[in-house]
JSON list of C-alpha atoms in Angstrom, two decimals:
[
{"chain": "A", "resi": 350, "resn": "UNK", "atom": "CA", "xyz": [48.48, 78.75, -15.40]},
{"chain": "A", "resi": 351, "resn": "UNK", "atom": "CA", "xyz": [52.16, 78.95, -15.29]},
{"chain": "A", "resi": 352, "resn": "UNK", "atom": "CA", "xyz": [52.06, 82.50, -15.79]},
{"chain": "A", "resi": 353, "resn": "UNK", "atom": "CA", "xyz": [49.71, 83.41, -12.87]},
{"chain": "A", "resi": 354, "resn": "UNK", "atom": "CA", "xyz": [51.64, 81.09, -10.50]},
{"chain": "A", "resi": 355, "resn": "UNK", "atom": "CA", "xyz": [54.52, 83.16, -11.32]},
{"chain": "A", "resi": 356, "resn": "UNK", "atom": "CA", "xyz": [52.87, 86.61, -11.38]},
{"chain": "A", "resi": 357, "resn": "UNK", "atom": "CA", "xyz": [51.82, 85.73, -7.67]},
{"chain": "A", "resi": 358, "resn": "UNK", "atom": "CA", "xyz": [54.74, 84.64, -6.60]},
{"chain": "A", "resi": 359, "resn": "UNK", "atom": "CA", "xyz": [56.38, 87.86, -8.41]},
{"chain": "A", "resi": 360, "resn": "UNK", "atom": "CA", "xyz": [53.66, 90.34, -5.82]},
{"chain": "A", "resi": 361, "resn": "UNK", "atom": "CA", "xyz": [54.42, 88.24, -2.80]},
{"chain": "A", "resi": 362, "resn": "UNK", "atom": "CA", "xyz": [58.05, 88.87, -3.17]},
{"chain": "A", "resi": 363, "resn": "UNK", "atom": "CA", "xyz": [57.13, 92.61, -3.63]},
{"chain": "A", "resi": 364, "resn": "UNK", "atom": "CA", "xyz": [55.07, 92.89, -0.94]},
{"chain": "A", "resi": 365, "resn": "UNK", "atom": "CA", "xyz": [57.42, 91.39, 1.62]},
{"chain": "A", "resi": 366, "resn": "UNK", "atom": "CA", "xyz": [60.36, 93.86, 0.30]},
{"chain": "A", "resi": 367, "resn": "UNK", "atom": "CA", "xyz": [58.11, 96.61, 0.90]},
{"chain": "A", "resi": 368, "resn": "UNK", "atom": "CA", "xyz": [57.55, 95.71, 4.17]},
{"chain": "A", "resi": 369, "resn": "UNK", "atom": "CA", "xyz": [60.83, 95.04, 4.84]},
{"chain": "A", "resi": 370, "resn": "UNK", "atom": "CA", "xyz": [62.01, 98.49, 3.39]},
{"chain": "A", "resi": 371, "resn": "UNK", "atom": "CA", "xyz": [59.04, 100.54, 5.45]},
{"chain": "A", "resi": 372, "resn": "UNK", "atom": "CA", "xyz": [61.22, 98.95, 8.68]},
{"chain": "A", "resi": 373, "resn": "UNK", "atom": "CA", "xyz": [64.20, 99.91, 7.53]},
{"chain": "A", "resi": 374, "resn": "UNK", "atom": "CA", "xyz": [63.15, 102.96, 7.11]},
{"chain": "A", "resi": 375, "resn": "UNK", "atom": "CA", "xyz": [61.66, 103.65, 10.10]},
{"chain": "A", "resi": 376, "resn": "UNK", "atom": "CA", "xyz": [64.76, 102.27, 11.94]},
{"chain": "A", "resi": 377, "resn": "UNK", "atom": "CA", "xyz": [67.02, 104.50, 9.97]},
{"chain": "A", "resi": 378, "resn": "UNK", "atom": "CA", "xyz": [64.98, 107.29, 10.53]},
{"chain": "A", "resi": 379, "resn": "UNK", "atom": "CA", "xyz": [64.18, 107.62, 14.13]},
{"chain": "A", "resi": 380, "resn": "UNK", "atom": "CA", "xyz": [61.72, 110.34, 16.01]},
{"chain": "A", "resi": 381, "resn": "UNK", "atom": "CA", "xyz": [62.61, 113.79, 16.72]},
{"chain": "A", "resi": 382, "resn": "UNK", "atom": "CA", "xyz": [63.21, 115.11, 20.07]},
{"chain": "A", "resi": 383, "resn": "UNK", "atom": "CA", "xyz": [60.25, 114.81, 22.31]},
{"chain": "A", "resi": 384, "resn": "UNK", "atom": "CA", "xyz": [57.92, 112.58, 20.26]},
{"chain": "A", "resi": 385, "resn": "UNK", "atom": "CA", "xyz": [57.96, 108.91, 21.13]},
{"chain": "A", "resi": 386, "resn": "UNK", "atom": "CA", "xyz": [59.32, 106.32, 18.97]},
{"chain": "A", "resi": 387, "resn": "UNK", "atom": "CA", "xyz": [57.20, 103.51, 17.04]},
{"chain": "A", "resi": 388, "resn": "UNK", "atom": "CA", "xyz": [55.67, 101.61, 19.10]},
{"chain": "A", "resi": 389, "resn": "UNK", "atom": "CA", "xyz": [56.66, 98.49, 17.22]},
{"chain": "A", "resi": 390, "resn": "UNK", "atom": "CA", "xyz": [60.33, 99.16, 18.00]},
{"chain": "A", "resi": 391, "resn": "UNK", "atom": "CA", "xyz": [59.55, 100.01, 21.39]},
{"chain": "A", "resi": 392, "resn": "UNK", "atom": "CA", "xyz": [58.42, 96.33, 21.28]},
{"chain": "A", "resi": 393, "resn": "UNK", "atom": "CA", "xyz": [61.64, 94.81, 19.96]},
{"chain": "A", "resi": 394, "resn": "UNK", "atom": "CA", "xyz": [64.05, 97.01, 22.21]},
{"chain": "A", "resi": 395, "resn": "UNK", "atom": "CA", "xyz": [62.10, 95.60, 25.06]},
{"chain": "A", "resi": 396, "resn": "UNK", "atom": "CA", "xyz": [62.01, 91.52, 23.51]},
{"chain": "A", "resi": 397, "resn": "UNK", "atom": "CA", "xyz": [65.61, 91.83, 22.66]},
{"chain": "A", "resi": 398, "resn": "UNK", "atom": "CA", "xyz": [66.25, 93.11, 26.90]},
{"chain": "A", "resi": 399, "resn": "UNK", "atom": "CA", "xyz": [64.10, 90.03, 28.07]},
{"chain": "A", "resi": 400, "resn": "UNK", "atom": "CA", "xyz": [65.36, 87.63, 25.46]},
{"chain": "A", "resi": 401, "resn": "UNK", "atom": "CA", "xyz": [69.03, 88.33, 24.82]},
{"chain": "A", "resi": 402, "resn": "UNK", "atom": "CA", "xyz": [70.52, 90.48, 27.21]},
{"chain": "A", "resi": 403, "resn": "UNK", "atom": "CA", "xyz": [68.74, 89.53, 30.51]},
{"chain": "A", "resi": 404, "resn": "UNK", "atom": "CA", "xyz": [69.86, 85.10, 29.74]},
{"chain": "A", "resi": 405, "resn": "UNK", "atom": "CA", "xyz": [73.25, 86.58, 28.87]},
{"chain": "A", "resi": 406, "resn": "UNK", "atom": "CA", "xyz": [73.46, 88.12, 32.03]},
{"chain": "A", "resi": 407, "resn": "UNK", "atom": "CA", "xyz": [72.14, 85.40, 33.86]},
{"chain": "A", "resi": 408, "resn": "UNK", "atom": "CA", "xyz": [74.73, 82.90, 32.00]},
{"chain": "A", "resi": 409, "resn": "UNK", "atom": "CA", "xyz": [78.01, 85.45, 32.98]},
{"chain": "A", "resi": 410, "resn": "UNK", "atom": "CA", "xyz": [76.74, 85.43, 36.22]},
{"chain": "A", "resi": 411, "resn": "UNK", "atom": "CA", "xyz": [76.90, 81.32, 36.77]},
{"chain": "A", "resi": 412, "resn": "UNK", "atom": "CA", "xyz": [79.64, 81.54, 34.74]},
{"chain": "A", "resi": 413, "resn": "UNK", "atom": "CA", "xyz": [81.77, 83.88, 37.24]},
{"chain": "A", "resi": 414, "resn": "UNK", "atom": "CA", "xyz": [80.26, 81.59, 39.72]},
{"chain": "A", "resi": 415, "resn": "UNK", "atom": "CA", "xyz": [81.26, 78.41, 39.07]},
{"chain": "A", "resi": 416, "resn": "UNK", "atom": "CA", "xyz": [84.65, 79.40, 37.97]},
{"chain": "A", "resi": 417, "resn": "UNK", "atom": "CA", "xyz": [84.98, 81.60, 41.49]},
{"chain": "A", "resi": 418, "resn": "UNK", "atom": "CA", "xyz": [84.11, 78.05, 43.45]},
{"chain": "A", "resi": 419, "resn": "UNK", "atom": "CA", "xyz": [86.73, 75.94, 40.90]},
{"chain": "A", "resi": 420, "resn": "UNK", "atom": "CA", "xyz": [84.29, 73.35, 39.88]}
]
């Protein structure tokens, strides 16, 4: 039993690195001119606009605010 616990655990590990390294690779390896990119990092260019960049923005702005008012 020990053995298959281990053997499992051994594939899952596996399975996620391979997955992890088929992103990385696409990343690293981007679309040549006039084909579109994948459509999963579409996805996480626009999440990282709505979730990072767009609060940050919103943040500098009261930011700038209440230091233009001296509160």
């Amino acid at each position: 039993m020990f053995v298959v616990k281990w053997t499992l655990v051994f594939f899952a590990v596996l399975a996620v690195a391979l997955v992890v390294l088929s992103k990385l690779i696409a990343f690293l390896n981007p679309p040549r001119r006039g084909r579109t990119g994948a459509l999963a990092l579409r996805r996480w260019g626009e999440m990282l606009t709505w979730m990072v960049l767009v609060p940050a923005l919103v943040g500098l702005a009261l930011l700038a605010v209440t230091l233009w008012l001296g509160a």
